[in-house]
Short mmCIF file of C-alpha atoms in Angstrom, two decimals:
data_model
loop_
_atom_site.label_atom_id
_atom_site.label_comp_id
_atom_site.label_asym_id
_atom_site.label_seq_id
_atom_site.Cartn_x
_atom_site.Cartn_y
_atom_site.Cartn_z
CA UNK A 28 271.05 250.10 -83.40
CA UNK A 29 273.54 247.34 -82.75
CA UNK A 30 277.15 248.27 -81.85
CA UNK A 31 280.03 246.33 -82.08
CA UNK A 32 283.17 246.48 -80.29
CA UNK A 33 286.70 244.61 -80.75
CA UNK A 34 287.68 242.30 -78.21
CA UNK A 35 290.60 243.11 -76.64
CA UNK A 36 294.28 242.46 -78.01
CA UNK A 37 296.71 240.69 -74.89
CA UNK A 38 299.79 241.34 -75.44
CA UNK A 39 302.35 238.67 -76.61
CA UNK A 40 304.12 236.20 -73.69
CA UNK A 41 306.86 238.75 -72.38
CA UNK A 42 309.61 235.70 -73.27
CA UNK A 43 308.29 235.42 -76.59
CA UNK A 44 308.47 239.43 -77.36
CA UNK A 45 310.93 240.53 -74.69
CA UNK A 46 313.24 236.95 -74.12
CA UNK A 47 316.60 239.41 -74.05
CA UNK A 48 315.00 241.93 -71.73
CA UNK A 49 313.90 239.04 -69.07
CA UNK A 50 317.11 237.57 -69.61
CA UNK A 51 319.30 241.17 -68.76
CA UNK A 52 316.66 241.46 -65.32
CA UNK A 53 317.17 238.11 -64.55
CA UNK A 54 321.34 238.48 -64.80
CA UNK A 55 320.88 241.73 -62.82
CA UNK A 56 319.46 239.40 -59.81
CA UNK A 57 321.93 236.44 -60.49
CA UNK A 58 324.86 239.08 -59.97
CA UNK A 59 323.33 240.56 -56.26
CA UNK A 60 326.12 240.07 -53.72
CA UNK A 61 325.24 237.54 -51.36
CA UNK A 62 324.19 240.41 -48.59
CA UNK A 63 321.62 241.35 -50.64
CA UNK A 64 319.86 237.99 -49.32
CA UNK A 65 319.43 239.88 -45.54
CA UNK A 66 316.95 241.95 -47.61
CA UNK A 67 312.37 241.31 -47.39
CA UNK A 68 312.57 242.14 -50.95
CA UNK A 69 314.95 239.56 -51.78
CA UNK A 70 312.63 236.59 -51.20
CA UNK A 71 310.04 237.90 -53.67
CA UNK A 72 312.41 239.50 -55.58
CA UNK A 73 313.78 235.66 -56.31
CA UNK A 74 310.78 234.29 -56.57
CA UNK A 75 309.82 236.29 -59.79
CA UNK A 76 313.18 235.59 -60.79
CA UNK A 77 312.70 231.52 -60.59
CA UNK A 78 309.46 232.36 -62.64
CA UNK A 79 310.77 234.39 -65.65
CA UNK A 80 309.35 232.53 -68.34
CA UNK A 81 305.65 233.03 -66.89
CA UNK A 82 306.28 236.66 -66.30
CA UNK A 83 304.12 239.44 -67.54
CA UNK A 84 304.89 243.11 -68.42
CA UNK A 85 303.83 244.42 -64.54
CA UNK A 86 305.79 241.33 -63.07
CA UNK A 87 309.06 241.90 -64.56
CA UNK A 88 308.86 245.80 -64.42
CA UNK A 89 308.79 245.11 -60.94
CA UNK A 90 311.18 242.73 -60.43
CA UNK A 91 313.76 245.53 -62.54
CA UNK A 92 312.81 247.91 -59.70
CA UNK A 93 313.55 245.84 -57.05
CA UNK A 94 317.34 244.46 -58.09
CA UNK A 95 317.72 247.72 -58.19
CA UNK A 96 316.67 248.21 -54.70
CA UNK A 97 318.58 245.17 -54.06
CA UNK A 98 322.08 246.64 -55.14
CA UNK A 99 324.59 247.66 -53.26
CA UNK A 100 326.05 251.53 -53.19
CA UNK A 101 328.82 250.48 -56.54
CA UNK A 102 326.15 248.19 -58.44
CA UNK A 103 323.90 251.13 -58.15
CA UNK A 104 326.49 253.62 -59.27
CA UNK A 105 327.27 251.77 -62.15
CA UNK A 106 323.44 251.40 -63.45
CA UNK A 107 322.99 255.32 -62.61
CA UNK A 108 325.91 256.12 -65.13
CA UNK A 109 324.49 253.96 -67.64
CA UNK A 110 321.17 255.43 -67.18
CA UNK A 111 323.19 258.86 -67.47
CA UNK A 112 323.96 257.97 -70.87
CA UNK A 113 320.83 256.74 -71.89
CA UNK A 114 318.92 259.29 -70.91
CA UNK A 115 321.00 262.66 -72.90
CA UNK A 116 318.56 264.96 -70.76
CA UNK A 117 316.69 263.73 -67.66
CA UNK A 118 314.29 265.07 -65.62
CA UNK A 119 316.63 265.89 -62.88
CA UNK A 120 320.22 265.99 -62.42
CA UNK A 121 322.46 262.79 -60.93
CA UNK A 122 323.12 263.55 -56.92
CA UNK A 123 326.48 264.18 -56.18
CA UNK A 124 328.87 262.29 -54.01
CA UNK A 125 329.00 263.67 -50.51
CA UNK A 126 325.50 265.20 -50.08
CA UNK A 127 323.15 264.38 -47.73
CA UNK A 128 321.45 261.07 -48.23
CA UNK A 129 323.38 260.33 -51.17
CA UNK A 130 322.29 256.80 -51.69
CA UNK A 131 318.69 257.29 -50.83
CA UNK A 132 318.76 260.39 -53.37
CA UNK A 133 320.78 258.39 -56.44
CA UNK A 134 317.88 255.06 -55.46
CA UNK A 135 315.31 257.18 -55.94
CA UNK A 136 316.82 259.20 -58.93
CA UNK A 137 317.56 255.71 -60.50
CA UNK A 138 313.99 254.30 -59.99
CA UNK A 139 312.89 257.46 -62.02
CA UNK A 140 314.60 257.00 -64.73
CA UNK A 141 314.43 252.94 -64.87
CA UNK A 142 310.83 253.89 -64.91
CA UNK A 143 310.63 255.99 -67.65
CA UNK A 144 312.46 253.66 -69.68
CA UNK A 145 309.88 250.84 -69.14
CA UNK A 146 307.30 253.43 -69.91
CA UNK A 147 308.93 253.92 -73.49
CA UNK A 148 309.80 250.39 -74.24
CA UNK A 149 306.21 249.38 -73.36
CA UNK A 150 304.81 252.29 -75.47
CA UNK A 151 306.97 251.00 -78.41
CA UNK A 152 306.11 247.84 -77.84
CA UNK A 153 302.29 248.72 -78.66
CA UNK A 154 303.20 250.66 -81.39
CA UNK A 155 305.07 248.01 -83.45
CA UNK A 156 302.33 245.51 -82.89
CA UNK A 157 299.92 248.25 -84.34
CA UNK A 158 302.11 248.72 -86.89
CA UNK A 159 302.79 245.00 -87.79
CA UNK A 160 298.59 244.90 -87.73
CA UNK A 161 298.28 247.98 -90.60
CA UNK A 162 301.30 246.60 -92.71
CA UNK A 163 299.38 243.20 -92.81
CA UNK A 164 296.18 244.76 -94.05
CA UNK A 165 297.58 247.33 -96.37
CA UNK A 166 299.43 244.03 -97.97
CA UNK A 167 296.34 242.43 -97.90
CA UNK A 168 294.95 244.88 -99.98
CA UNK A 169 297.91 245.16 -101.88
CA UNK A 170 297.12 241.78 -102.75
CA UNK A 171 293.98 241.88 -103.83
CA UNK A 172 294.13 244.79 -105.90
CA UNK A 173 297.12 243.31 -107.89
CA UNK A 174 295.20 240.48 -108.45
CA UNK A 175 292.09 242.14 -109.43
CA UNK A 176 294.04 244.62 -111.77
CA UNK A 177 296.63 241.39 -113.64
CA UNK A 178 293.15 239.96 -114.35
CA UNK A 179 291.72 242.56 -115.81
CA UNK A 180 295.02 243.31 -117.66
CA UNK A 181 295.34 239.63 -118.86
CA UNK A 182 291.20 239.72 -120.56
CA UNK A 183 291.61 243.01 -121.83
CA UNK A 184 294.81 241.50 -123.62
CA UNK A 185 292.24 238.38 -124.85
CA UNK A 186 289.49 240.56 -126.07
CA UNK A 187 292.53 242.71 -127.37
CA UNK A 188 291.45 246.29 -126.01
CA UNK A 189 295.21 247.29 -125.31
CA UNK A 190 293.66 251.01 -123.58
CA UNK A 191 291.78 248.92 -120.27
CA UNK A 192 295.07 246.93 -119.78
CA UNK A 193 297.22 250.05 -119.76
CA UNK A 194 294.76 251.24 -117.07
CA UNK A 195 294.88 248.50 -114.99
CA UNK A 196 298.64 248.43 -115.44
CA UNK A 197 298.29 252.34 -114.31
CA UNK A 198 296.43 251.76 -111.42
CA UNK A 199 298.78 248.97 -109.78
CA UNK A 200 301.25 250.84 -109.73
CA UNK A 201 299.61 254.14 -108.37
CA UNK A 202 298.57 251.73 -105.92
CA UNK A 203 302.17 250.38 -105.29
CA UNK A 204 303.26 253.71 -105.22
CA UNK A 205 301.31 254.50 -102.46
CA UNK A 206 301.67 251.47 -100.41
CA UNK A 207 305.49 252.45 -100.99
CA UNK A 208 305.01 255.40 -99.25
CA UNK A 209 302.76 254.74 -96.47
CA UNK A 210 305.26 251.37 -95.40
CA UNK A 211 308.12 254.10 -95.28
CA UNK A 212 306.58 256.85 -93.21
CA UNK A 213 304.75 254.04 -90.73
CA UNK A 214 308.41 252.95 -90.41
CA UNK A 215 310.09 256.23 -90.12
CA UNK A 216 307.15 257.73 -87.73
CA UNK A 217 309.02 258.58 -84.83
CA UNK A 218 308.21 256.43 -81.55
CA UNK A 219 309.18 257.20 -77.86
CA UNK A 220 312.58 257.65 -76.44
CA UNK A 221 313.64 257.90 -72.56
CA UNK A 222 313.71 261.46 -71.51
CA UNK A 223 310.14 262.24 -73.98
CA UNK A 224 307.41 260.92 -72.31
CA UNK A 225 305.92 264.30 -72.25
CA UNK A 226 305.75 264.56 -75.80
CA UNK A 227 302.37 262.86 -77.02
CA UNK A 228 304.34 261.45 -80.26
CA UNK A 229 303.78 258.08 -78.70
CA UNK A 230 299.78 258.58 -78.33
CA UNK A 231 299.64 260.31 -81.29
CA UNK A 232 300.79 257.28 -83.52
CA UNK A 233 299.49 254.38 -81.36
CA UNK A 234 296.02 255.89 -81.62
CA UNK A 235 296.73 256.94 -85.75
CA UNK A 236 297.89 253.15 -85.85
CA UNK A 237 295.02 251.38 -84.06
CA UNK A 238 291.94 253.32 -85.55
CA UNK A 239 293.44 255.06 -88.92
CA UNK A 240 293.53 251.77 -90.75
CA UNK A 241 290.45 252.93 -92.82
CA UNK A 242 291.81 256.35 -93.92
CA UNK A 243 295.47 254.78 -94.66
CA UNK A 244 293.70 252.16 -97.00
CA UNK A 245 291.60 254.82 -98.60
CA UNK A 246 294.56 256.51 -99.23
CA UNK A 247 296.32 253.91 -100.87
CA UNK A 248 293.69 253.56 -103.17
CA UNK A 249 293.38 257.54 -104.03
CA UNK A 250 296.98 256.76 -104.89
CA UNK A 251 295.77 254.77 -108.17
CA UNK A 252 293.21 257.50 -108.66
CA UNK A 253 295.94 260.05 -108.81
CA UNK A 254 298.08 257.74 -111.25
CA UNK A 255 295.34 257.70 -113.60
CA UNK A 256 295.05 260.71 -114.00
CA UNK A 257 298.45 261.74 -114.06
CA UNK A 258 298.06 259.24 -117.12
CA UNK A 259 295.54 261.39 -118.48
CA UNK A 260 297.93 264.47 -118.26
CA UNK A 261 300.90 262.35 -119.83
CA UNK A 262 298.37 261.94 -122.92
CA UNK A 263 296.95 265.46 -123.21
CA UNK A 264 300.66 267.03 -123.28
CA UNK A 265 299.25 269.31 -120.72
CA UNK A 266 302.95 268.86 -119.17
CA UNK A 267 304.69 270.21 -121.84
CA UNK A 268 302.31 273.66 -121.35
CA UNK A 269 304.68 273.77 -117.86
CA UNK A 270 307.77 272.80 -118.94
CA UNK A 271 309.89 273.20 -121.87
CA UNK A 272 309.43 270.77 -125.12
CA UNK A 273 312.51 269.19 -125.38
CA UNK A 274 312.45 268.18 -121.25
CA UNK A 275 309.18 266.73 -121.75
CA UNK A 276 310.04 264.74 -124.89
CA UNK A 277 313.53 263.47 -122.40
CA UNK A 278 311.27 262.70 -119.32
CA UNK A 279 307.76 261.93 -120.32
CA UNK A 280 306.51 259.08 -122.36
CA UNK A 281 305.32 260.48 -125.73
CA UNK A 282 301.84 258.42 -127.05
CA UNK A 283 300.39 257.76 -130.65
CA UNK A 284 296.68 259.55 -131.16
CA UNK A 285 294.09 257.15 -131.55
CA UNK A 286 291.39 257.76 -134.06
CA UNK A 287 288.82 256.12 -132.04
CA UNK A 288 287.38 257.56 -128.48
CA UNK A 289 289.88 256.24 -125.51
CA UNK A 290 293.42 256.63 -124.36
CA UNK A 291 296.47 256.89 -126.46
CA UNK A 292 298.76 254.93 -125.84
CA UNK A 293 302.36 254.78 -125.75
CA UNK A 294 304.66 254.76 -128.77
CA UNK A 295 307.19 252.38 -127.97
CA UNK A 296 308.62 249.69 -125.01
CA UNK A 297 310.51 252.67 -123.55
CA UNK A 298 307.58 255.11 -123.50
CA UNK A 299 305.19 252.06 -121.68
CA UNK A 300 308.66 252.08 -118.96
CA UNK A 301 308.27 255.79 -118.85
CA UNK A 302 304.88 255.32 -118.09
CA UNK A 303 304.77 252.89 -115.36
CA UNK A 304 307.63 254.85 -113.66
CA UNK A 305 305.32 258.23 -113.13
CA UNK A 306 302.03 255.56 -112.33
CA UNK A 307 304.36 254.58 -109.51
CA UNK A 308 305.69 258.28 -108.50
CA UNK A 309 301.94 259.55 -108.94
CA UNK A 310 300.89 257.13 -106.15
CA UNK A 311 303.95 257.60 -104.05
CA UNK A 312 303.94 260.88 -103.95
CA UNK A 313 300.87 262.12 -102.67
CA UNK A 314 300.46 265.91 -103.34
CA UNK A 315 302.85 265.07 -107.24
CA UNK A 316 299.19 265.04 -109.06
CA UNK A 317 297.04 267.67 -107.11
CA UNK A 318 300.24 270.42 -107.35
CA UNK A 319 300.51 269.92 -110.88
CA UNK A 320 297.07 270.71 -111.36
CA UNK A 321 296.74 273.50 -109.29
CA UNK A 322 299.74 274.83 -111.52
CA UNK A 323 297.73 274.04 -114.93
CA UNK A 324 294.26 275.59 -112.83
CA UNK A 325 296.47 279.17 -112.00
CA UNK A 326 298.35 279.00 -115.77
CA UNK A 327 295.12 278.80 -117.67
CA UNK A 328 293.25 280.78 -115.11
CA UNK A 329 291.75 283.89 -117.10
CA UNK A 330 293.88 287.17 -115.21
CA UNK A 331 290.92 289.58 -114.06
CA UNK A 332 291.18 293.17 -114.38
CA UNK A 333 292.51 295.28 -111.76
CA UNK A 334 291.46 299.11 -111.15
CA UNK A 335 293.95 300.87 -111.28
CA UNK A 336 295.99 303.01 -108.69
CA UNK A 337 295.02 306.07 -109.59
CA UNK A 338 291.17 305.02 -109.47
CA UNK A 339 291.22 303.33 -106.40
CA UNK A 340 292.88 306.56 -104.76
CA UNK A 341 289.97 307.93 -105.94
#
């Protein structure tokens, strides 16, 4: 049985992803008081500096730790209060003027936190790329399905059977719908901040991101599944069992029966707009279809008989 495994991914040139990050480290070393030279850190400090545009990830991390083993008591005060604000709850609280070993203890409570900030920008650096990777193939399928469904639309048009175009037209849209949707929670889903690298949010969506693809597509397409069948409710008027008859004439699209086996269709231009606004809605929102029919499944449910009090005191 043959296996096969994807090659791994690099990462993109830090100055190509990350220019305005090298560029703030790099600044941080320019501005190093001239003492800072007496330093052994400074010589390889400067001479990742003089190489910033060949950097990678573990290069300039480094470098970012050691200007700030480079600085001087005030420089480092002034990062730690920045970090202060970054971070609204950190791991441990800012040493105080006046204890003992005060600038060893705000160095090292510095370095924490400037790690844990690398730690989250790196993490959502990985999870935009995996995001930019499922946004390209849910638009390639996107793609393909709207071309797929205007070409069916456009021959059922030609061999003028209106019902299969209003299908296809269904279905793109469901399918919109839930492309819609899945391109606003991948955006919304939330990624890591300083001060939550406990948290697994950050796992949680890089590995949803890098090996959900499948299951994301496959839902896009139930999405068009769902709208045509909330197209089949539409026609049946099994809506207007659930809600009154005068809403569902305002805000569903009312059809003309068709004496021959297939869909009705709808009566008029505003009725087809009607239409292709709940094909959309049906795919976008993905529990719209299966709640309604788990209402229609309880109304017409048959009530069984209960015993009575009295007998089951008995």
């Amino acid at each position: 049985m043959s296996t096969s495994s994807r090659a791994y991914r690099p990462l993109a040139q830090v100055r190509a992803v990350g220019g305005a990050y090298v560029d703030q480290v790099v600044a941080d070393f320019r501005a190093l008081p001239a003492e800072s030279a007496q330093s052994e850190r400074y010589a390889e400090a400067k001479a990742l500096a003089d190489g910033c545009d060949q950097l990678d990830w573990q290069q300039l991390f480094t470098l970012e730790l050691w200007v700030l083993q480079l600085m001087p008591l005030h420089q480092l005060e002034e990062r730690a209060a920045i970090l202060a604000q970054i971070f609204a709850h950190p791991a441990s609280n800012r040493p105080e003027p006046g204890c003992d070993d005060y600038p060893a203890r705000l160095l090292a409570w510095a370095l924490n936190l400037q790690s844990e900030r690398q730690w989250a920008f790196r993490k959502n650096l990985l999870r935009e790329q995996e995001a930019w990777r499922l946004r390209k193939r849910l638009g390639e399928t996107l793609l393909m399905i709207s071309v797929l469904m205007l070409t069916l639309g456009w021959f059922a048009w030609l061999i003028e059977v209106p019902t299969l175009a209003m299908v296809a037209m269904v279905y793109w849209l469901g399918v919109s719908g839930g492309y819609a949707s899945i391109a606003r929670r991948s955006q919304s889903a939330s990624a890591t901040r300083p001060g939550e690298s406990s948290r697994s949010t950050a796992f949680g969506n890089l590995c949803a991101l890098d090996i959900g693809q499948g299951s994301v597509v496959q839902a896009m397409l139930l999405a068009g599944l769902f709208a045509l069948i909330g197209y089949g409710l539409l026609a049946s008027g099994l809506i207007g069992q659930i809600l009154q008859d005068g809403l569902s004439k305002t805000l569903f699209p009312q059809f003309a029966p068709l004496h021959e086996l297939g869909l009705p269709l709808p009566r008029s231009a505003e009725d087809v707009t009607k239409l292709g606004v709940w094909s959309f809605l049906c795919g976008f929102a993905e529990r719209l279809v299966p709640d309604v029919l788990d209402k229609l499944s309880g109304k017409f449910k048959p009530k069984s008989d209960k015993p009575a009090e009295g007998s089951e005191k008995r």
